[in-house]
mmCIF file of C-alpha atoms in Angstrom:
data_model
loop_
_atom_site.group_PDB
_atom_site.id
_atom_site.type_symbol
_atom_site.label_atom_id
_atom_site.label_comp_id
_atom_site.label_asym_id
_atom_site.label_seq_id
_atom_site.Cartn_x
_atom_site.Cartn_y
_atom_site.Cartn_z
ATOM 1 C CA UNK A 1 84.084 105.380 175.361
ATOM 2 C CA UNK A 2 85.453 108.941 175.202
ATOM 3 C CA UNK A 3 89.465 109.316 174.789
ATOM 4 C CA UNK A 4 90.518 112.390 177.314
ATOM 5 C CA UNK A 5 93.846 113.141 177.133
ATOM 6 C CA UNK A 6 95.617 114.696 180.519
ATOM 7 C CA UNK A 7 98.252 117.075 181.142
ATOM 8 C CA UNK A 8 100.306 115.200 183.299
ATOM 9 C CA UNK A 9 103.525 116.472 185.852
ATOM 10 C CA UNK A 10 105.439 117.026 182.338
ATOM 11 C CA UNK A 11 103.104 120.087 181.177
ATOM 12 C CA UNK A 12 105.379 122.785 183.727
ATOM 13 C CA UNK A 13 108.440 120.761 181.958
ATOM 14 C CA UNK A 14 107.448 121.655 178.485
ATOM 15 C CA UNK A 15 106.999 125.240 178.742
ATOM 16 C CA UNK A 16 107.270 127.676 176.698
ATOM 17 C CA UNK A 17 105.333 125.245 174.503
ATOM 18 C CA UNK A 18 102.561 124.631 176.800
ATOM 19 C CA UNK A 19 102.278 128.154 177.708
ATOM 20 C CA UNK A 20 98.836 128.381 175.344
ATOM 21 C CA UNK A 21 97.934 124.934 174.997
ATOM 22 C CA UNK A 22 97.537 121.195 176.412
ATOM 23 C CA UNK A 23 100.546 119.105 175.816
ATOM 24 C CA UNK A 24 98.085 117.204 173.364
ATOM 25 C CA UNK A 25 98.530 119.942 170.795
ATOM 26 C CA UNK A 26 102.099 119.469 170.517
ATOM 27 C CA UNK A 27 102.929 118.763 167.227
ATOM 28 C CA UNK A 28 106.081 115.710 166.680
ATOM 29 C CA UNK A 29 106.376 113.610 163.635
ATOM 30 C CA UNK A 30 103.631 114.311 160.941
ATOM 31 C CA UNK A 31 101.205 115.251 163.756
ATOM 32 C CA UNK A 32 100.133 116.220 166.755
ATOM 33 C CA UNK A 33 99.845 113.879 169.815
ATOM 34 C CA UNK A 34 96.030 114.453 169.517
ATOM 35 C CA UNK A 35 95.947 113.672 165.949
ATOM 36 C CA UNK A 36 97.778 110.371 166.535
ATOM 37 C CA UNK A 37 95.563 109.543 168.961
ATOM 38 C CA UNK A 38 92.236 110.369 166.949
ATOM 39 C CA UNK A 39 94.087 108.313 164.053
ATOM 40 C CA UNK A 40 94.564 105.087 165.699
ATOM 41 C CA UNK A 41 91.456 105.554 167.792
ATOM 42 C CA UNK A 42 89.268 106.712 164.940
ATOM 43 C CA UNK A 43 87.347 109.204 167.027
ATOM 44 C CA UNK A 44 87.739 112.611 167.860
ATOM 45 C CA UNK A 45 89.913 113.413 171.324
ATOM 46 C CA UNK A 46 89.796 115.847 174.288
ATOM 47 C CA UNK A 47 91.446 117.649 176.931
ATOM 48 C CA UNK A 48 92.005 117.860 180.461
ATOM 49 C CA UNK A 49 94.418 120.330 180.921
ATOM 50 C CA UNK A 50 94.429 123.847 183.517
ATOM 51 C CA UNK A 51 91.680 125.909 183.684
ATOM 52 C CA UNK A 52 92.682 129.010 181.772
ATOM 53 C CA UNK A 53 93.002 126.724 178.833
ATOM 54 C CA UNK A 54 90.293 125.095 179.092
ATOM 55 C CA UNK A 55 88.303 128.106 177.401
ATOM 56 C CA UNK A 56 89.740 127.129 174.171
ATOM 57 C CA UNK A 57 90.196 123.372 174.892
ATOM 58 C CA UNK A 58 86.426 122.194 176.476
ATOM 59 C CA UNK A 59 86.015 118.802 177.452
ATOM 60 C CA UNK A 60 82.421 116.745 178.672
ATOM 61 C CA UNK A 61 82.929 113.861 180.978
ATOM 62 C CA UNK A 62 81.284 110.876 179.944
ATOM 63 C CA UNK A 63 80.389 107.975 182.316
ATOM 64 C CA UNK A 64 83.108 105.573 180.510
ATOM 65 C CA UNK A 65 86.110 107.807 179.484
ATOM 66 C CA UNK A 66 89.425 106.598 178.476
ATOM 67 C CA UNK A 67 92.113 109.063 180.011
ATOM 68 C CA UNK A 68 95.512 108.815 177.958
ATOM 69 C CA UNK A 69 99.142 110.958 179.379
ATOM 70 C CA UNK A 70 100.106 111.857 175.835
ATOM 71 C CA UNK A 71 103.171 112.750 176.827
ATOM 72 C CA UNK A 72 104.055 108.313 176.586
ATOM 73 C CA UNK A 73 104.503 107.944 172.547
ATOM 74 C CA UNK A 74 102.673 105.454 171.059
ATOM 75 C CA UNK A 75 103.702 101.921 170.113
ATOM 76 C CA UNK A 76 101.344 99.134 168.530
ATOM 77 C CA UNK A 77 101.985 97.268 172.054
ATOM 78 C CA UNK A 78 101.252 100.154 174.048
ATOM 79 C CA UNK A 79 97.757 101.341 172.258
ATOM 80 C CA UNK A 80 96.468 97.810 172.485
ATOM 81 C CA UNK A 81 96.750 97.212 175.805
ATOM 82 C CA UNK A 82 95.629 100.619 176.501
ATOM 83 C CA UNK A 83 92.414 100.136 174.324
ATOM 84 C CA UNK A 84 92.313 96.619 176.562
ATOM 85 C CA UNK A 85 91.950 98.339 179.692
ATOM 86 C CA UNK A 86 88.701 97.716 181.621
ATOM 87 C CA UNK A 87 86.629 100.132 183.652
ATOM 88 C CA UNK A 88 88.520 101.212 187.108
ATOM 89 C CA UNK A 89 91.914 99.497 185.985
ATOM 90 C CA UNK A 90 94.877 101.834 185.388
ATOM 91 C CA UNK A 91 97.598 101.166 183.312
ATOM 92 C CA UNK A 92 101.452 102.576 184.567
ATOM 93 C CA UNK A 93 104.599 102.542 183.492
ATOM 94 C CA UNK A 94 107.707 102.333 186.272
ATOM 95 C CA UNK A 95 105.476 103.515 188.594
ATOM 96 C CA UNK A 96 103.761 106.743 186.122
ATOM 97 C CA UNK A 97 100.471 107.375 185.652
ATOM 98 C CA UNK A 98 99.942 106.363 181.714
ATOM 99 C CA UNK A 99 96.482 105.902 181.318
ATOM 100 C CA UNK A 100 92.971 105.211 183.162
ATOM 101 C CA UNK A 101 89.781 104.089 182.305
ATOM 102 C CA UNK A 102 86.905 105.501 184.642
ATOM 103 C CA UNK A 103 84.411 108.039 185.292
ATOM 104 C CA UNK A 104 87.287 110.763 186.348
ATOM 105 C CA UNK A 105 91.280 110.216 186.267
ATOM 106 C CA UNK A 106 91.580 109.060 190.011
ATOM 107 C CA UNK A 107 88.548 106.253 189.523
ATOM 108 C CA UNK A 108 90.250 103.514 189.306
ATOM 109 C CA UNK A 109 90.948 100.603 191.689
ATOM 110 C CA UNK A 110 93.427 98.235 189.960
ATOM 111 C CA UNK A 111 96.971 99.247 188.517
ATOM 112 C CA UNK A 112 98.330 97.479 185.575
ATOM 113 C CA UNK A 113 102.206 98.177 184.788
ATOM 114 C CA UNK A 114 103.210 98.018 180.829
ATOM 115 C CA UNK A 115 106.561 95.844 180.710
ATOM 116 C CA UNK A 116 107.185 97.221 177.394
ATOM 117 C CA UNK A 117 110.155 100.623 176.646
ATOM 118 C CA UNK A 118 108.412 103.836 176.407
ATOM 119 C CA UNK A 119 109.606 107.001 174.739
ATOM 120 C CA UNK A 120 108.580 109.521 177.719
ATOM 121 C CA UNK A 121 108.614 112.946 176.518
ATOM 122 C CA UNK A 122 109.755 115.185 179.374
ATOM 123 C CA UNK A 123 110.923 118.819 178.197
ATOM 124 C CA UNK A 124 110.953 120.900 174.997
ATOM 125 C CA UNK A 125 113.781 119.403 173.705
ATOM 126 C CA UNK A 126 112.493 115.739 173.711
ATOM 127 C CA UNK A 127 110.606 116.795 170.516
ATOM 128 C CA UNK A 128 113.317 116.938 168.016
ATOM 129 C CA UNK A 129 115.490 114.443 169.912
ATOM 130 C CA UNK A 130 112.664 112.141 168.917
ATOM 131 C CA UNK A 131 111.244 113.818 165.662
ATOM 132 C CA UNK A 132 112.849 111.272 163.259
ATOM 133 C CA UNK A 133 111.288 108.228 165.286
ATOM 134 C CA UNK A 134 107.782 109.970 165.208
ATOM 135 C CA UNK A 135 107.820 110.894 161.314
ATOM 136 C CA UNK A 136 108.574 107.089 160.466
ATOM 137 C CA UNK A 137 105.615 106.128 162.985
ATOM 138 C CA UNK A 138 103.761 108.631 161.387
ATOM 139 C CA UNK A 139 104.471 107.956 157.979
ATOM 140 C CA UNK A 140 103.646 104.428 158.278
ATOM 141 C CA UNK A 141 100.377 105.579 160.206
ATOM 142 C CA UNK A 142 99.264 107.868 157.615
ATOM 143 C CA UNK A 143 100.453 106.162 154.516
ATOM 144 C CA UNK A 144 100.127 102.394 154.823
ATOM 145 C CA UNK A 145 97.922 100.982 151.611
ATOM 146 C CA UNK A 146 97.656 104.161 149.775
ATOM 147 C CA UNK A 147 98.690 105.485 146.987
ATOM 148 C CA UNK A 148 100.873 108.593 146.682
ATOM 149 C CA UNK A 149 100.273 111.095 144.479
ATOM 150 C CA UNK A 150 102.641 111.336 141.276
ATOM 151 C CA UNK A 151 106.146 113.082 141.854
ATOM 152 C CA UNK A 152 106.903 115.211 139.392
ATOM 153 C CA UNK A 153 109.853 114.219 136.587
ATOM 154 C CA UNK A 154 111.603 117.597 137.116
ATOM 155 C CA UNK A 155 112.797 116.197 140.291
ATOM 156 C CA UNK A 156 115.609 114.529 141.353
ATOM 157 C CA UNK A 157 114.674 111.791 143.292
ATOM 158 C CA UNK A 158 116.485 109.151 145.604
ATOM 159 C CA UNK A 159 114.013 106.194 147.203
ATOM 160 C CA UNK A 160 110.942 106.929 145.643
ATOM 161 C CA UNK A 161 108.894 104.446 147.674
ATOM 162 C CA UNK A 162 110.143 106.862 150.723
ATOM 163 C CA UNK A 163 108.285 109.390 149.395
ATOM 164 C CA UNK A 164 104.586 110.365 149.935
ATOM 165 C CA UNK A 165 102.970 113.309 148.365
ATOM 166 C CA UNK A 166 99.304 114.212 149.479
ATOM 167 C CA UNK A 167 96.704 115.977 146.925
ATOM 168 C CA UNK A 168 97.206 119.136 145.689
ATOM 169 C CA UNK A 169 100.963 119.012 146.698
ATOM 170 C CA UNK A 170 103.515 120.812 143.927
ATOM 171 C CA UNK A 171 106.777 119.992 143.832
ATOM 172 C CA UNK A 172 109.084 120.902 140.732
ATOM 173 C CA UNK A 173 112.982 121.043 140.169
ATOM 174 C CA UNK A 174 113.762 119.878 143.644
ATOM 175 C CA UNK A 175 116.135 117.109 144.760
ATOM 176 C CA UNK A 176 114.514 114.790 147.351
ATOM 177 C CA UNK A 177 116.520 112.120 149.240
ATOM 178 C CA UNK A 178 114.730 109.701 150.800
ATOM 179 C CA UNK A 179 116.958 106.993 151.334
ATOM 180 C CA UNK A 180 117.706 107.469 155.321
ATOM 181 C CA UNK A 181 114.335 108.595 155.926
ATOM 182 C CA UNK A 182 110.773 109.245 154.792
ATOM 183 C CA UNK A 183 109.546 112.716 153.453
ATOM 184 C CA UNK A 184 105.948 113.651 153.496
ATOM 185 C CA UNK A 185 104.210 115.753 151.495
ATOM 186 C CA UNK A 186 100.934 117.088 152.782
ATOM 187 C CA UNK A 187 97.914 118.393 151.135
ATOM 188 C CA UNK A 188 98.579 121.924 149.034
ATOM 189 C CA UNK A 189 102.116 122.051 150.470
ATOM 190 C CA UNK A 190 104.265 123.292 147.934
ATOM 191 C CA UNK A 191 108.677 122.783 147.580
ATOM 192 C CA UNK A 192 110.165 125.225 145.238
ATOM 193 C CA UNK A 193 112.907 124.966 142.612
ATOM 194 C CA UNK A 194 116.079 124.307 143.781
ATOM 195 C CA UNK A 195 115.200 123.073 147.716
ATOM 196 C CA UNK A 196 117.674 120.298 148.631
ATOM 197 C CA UNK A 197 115.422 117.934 150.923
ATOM 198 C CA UNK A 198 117.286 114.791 152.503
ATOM 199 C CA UNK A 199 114.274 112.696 154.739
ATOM 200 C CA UNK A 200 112.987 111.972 157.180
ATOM 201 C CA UNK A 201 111.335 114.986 156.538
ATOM 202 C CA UNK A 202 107.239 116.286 157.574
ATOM 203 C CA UNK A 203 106.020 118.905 154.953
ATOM 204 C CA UNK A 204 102.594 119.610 156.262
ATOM 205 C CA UNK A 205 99.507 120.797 154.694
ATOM 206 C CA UNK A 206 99.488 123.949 153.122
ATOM 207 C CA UNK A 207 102.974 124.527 154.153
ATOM 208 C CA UNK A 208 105.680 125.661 152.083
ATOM 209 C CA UNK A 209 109.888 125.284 151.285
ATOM 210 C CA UNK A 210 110.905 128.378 149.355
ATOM 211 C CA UNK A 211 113.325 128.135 146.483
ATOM 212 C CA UNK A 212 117.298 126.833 147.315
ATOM 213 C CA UNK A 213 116.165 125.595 151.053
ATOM 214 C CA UNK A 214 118.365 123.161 152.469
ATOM 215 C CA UNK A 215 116.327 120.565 154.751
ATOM 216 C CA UNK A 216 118.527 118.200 156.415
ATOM 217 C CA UNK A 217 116.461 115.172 158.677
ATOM 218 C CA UNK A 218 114.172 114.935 161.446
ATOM 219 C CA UNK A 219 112.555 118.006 160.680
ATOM 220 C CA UNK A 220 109.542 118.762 160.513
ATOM 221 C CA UNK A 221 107.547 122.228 158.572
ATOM 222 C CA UNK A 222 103.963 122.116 160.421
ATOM 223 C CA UNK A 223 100.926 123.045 158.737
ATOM 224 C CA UNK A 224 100.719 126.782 156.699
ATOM 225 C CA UNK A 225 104.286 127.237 157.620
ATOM 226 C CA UNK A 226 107.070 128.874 155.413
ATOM 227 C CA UNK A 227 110.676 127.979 155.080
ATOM 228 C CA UNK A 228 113.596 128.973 153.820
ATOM 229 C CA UNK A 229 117.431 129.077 154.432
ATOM 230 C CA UNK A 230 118.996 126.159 156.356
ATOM 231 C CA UNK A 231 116.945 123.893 158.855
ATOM 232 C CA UNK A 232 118.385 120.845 160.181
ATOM 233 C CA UNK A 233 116.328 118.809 162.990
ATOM 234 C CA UNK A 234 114.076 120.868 163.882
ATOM 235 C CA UNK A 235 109.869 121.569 164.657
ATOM 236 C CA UNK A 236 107.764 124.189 163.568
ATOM 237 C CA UNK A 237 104.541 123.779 164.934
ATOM 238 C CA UNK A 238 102.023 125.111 162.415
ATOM 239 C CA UNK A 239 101.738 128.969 160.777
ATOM 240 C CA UNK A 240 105.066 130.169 161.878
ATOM 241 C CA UNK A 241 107.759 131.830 159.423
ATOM 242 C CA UNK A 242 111.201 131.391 158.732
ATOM 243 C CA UNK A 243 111.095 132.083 154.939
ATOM 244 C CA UNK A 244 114.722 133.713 154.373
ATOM 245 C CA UNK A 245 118.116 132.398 155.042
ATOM 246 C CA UNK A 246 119.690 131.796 158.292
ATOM 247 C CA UNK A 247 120.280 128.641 159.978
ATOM 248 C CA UNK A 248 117.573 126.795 162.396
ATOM 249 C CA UNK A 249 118.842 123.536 164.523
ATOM 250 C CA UNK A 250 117.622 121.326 167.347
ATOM 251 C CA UNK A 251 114.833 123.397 168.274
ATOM 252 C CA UNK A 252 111.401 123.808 168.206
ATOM 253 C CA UNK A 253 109.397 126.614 167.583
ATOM 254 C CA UNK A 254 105.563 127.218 168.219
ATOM 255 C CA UNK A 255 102.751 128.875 166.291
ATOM 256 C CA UNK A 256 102.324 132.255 164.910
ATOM 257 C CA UNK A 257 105.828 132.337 165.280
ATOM 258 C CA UNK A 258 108.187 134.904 162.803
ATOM 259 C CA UNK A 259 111.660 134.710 162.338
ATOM 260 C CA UNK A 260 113.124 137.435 160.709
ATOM 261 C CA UNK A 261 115.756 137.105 157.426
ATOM 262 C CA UNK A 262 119.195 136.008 158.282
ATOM 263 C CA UNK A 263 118.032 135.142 162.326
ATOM 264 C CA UNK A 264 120.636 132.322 163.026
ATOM 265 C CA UNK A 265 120.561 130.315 166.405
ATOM 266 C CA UNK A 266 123.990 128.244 167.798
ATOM 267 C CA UNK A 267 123.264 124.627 168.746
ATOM 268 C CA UNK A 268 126.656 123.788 169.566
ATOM 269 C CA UNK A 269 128.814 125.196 172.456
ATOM 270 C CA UNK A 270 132.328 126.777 171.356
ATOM 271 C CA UNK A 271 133.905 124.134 173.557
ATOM 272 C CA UNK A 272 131.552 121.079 172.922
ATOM 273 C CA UNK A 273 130.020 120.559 176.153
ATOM 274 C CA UNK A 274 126.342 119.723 176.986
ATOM 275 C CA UNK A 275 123.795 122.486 177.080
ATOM 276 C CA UNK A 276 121.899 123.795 179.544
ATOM 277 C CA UNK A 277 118.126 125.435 178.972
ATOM 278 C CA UNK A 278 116.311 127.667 181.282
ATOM 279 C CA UNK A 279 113.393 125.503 183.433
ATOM 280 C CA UNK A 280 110.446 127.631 184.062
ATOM 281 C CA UNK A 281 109.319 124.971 186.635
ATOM 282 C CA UNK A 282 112.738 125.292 188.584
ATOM 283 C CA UNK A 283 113.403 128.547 188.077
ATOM 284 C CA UNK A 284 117.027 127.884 186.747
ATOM 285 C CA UNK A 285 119.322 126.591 183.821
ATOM 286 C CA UNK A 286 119.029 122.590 184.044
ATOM 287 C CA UNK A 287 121.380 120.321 181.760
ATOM 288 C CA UNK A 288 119.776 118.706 178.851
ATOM 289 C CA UNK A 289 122.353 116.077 178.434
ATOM 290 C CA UNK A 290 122.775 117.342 174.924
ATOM 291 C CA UNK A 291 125.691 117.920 172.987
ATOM 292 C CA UNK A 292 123.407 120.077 170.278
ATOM 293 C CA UNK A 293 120.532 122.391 171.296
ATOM 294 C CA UNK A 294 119.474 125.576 169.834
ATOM 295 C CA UNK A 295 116.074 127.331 170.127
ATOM 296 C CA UNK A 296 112.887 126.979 172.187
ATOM 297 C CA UNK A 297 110.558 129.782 171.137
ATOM 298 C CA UNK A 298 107.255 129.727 172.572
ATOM 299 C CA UNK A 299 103.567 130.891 170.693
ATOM 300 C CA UNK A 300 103.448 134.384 168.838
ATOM 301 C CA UNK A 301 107.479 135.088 169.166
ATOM 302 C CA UNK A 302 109.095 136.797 166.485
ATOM 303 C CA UNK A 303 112.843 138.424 165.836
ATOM 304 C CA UNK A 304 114.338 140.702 163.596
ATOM 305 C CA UNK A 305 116.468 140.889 160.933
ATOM 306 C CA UNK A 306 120.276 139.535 161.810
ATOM 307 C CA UNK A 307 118.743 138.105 165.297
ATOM 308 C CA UNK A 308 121.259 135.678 167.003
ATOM 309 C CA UNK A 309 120.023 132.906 169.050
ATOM 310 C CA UNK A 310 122.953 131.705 171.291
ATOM 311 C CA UNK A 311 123.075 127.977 172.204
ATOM 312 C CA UNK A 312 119.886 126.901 174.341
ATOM 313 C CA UNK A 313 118.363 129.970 174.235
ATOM 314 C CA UNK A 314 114.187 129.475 175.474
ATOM 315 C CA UNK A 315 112.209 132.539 174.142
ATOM 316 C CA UNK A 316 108.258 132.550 175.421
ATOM 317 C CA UNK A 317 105.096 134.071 174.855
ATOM 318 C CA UNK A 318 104.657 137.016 172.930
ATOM 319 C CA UNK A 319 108.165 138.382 172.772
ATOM 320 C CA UNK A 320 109.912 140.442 170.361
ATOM 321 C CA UNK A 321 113.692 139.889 169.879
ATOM 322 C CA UNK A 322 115.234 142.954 167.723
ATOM 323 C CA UNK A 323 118.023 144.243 170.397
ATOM 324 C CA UNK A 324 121.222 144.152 168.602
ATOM 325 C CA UNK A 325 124.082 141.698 169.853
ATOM 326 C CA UNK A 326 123.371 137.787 171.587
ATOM 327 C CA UNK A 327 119.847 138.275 173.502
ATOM 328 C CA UNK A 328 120.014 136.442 176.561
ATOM 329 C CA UNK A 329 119.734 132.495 176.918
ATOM 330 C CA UNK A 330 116.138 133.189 178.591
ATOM 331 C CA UNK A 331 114.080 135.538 176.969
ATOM 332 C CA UNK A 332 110.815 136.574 178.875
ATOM 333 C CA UNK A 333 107.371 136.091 177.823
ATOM 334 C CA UNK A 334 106.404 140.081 176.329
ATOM 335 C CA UNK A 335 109.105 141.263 176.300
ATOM 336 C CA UNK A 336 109.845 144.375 173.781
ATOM 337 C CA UNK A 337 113.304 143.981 172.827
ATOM 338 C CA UNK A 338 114.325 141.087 174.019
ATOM 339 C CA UNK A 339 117.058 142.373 176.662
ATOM 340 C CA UNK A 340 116.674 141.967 180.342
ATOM 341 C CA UNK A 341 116.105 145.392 181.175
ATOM 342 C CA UNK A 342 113.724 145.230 177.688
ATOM 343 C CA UNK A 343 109.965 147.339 177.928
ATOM 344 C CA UNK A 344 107.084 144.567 178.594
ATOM 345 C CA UNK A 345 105.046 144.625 175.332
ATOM 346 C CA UNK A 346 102.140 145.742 176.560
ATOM 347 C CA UNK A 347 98.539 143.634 176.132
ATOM 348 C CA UNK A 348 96.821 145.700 173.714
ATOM 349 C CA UNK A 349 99.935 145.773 171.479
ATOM 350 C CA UNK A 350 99.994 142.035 171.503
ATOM 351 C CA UNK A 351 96.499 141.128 170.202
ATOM 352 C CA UNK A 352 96.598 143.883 167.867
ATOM 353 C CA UNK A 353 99.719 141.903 166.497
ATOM 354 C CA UNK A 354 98.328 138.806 166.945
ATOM 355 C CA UNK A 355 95.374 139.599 165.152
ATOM 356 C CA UNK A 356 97.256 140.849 162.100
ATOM 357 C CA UNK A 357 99.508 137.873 161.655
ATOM 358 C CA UNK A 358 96.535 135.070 161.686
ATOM 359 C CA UNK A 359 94.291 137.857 159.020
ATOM 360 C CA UNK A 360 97.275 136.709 156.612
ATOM 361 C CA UNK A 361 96.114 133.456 156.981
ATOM 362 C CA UNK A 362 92.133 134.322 156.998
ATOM 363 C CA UNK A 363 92.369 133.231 160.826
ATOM 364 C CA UNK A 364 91.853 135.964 163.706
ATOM 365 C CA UNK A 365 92.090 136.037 167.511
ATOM 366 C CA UNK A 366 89.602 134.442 169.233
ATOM 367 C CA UNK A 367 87.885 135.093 172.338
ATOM 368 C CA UNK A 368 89.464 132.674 173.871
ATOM 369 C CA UNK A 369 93.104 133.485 172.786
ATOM 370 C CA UNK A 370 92.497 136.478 173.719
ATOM 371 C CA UNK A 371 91.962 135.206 177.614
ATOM 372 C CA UNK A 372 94.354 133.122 177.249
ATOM 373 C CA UNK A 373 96.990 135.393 176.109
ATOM 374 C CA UNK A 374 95.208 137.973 179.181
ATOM 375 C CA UNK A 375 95.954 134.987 181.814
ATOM 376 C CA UNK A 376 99.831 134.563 180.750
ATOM 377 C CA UNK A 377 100.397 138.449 180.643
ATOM 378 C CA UNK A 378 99.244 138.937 184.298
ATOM 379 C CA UNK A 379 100.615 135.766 185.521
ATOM 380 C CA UNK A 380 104.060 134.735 184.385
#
């Protein structure tokens, strides 16, 4: 049985994220939604997600495949009696599509509803509301009857047993509280001297907390990121920068992502009221509900020195923020400059810095980002 997992109505909902990638590659907790997935299933996953994607992201039909909405975080309860579903039977969840099991995602001829509560992530700002939930699942997921690797005495440490550090993982002269939350160390990630880390906290592989950061909880540093300054519930999805100080909260930032030294972003309104984020889907500011809610910044993004963010400010594809005062709330995909009226970063200009960012990293632009980034430029 093959494990496909769909974009569902909630892909348009969770731009800019989804912008250059299936909602599956979203990274909450420890890992991705495809990674938890592959963990509990022990096999490897794929995607059925929108064509342009799908360049990068190939999947082959089988004739018994196992279709999953990863946008429905996993519980024990949940994966079971998704694993339990037969062929044709579909399994939903107040009346959403959660999962099938068939030759293609409408071959089904039973419907099954799961009684059970669901976390449904819906929008960008679902991932961080939910981060510290998802570390503890992951944590348990990733760590449960192994050992950790020793923790260094130059450390000050509260909870111990909270504390997981991966091979190859440094960590000297740093205080690590663990005692509200787990923190994870991944392989080769490195915290410097003087970091102040207080858990639940993801510190993935190969990523790294430069000297005197100060982590507060539910965050969590994806994989070959650097960090630095003041970070307080908050994603970085993997290879993206913030290594100086400034202040990141509630938000979530994608790959390849720079933010320049001293770039600070608001996540509370002046007079305390609930925040509202620009919808691409709706073409309009929608309320999140939330009292705190800073920055949504979508694949290859970066900002200058002394950027500020204001409250709920969504930032896509490409762009370039270095326009002095508060940048607008919704910042379009290539822009150069970050203003309204701001040049479009032209094509060329983009791989070209593309390119150079994932050489620091021995990585370079495929092919298929290339097409990718191509499709987005001409159509959004």
């Amino acid at each position: 049985m093959k494990i496909i997992l769909f974009d569902g109505v909630e892909r348009e909902q969770l731009y800019p994220l989804t912008f250059t990638k299936p909602v599956g590659e979203l990274r909450m907790g420890i890992l991705t939604f495809g990674e938890r997935w592959e963990k509990l299933s022990n096999s490897t996953v794929e995607y059925l997600t929108q064509d342009y994607l799908q360049v990068k992201f190939p999947h082959n039909l089988a004739e018994d495949n196992l279709f999953v909405n990863p946008c429905y975080f996993v519980t024990h309860a949940l994966v079971a009696t998704v694993f339990d579903l037969k062929p044709q039977e579909a399994l939903y969840w107040q009346e959403k599509l959660v999962a099938v099991r068939g030759k293609s995602l409408d071959d089904y001829t039973e419907k099954i509803d799961f009684e059970g509560d669901i976390t449904h992530i819906q929008y960008p700002w679902d991932l961080f509301t939910y981060n510290d939930m998802a570390i503890k699942f992951d944590f348990e997921l990733l760590t449960n009857g192994r050992q950790s690797h020793p923790i260094s005495s130059t450390n000050q440490i509260l909870c111990p047993e909270n504390i997981f550090i991966e091979e190859g993982a440094v960590v000297e002269f740093a205080m690590l509280n663990a005692k509200n939350g787990p923190i994870y160390i991944g392989k080769d990630a490195e915290i410097m001297e003087g970091a102040l880390v207080r858990g639940s906290l993801a510190l993935c592989d190969h990523a790294k907390l430069n000297m005197g950061a100060k982590i507060y909880s539910a965050t969590t540093i994806g994989p070959h990121c650097k960090v630095g300054g003041e970070v307080n519930n908050a994603i970085l999805m993997g290879y993206s920068n913030k290594g100086h100080d400034g202040f990141l909260g509630n938000s979530v930032i994608g790959e390849w992502c720079n933010l320049g030294a001293d770039t600070n972003n608001s996540n509370l309104k002046n007079n305390y009221s609930s925040v509202k984020v620009w919808n691409y889907s709706q073409n309009r500011h929608i309320d999140t509900g939330l009292q705190f809610c800073g920055l949504l910044m979508g694949d290859h993004s970066k900002s200058a020195i002394n950027t500020q963010f204001n409250t709920g400010t969504v930032v896509g594809v490409c762009a370039n923020v270095f326009e002095s005062g508060f940048p607008p709330t919704n910042i379009k995909s290539f822009t150069w400059g970050g203003k309204k009226d701001s040049p479009t970063f032209q094509l060329d200009k983009a791989y070209e810095a593309a390119d150079r960012m994932m050489q620091r990293r021995g990585l370079q632009l495929s092919e298929a980002d290339r097409a990718i980034l191509k499709h987005l430029y001409e159509n959004i």
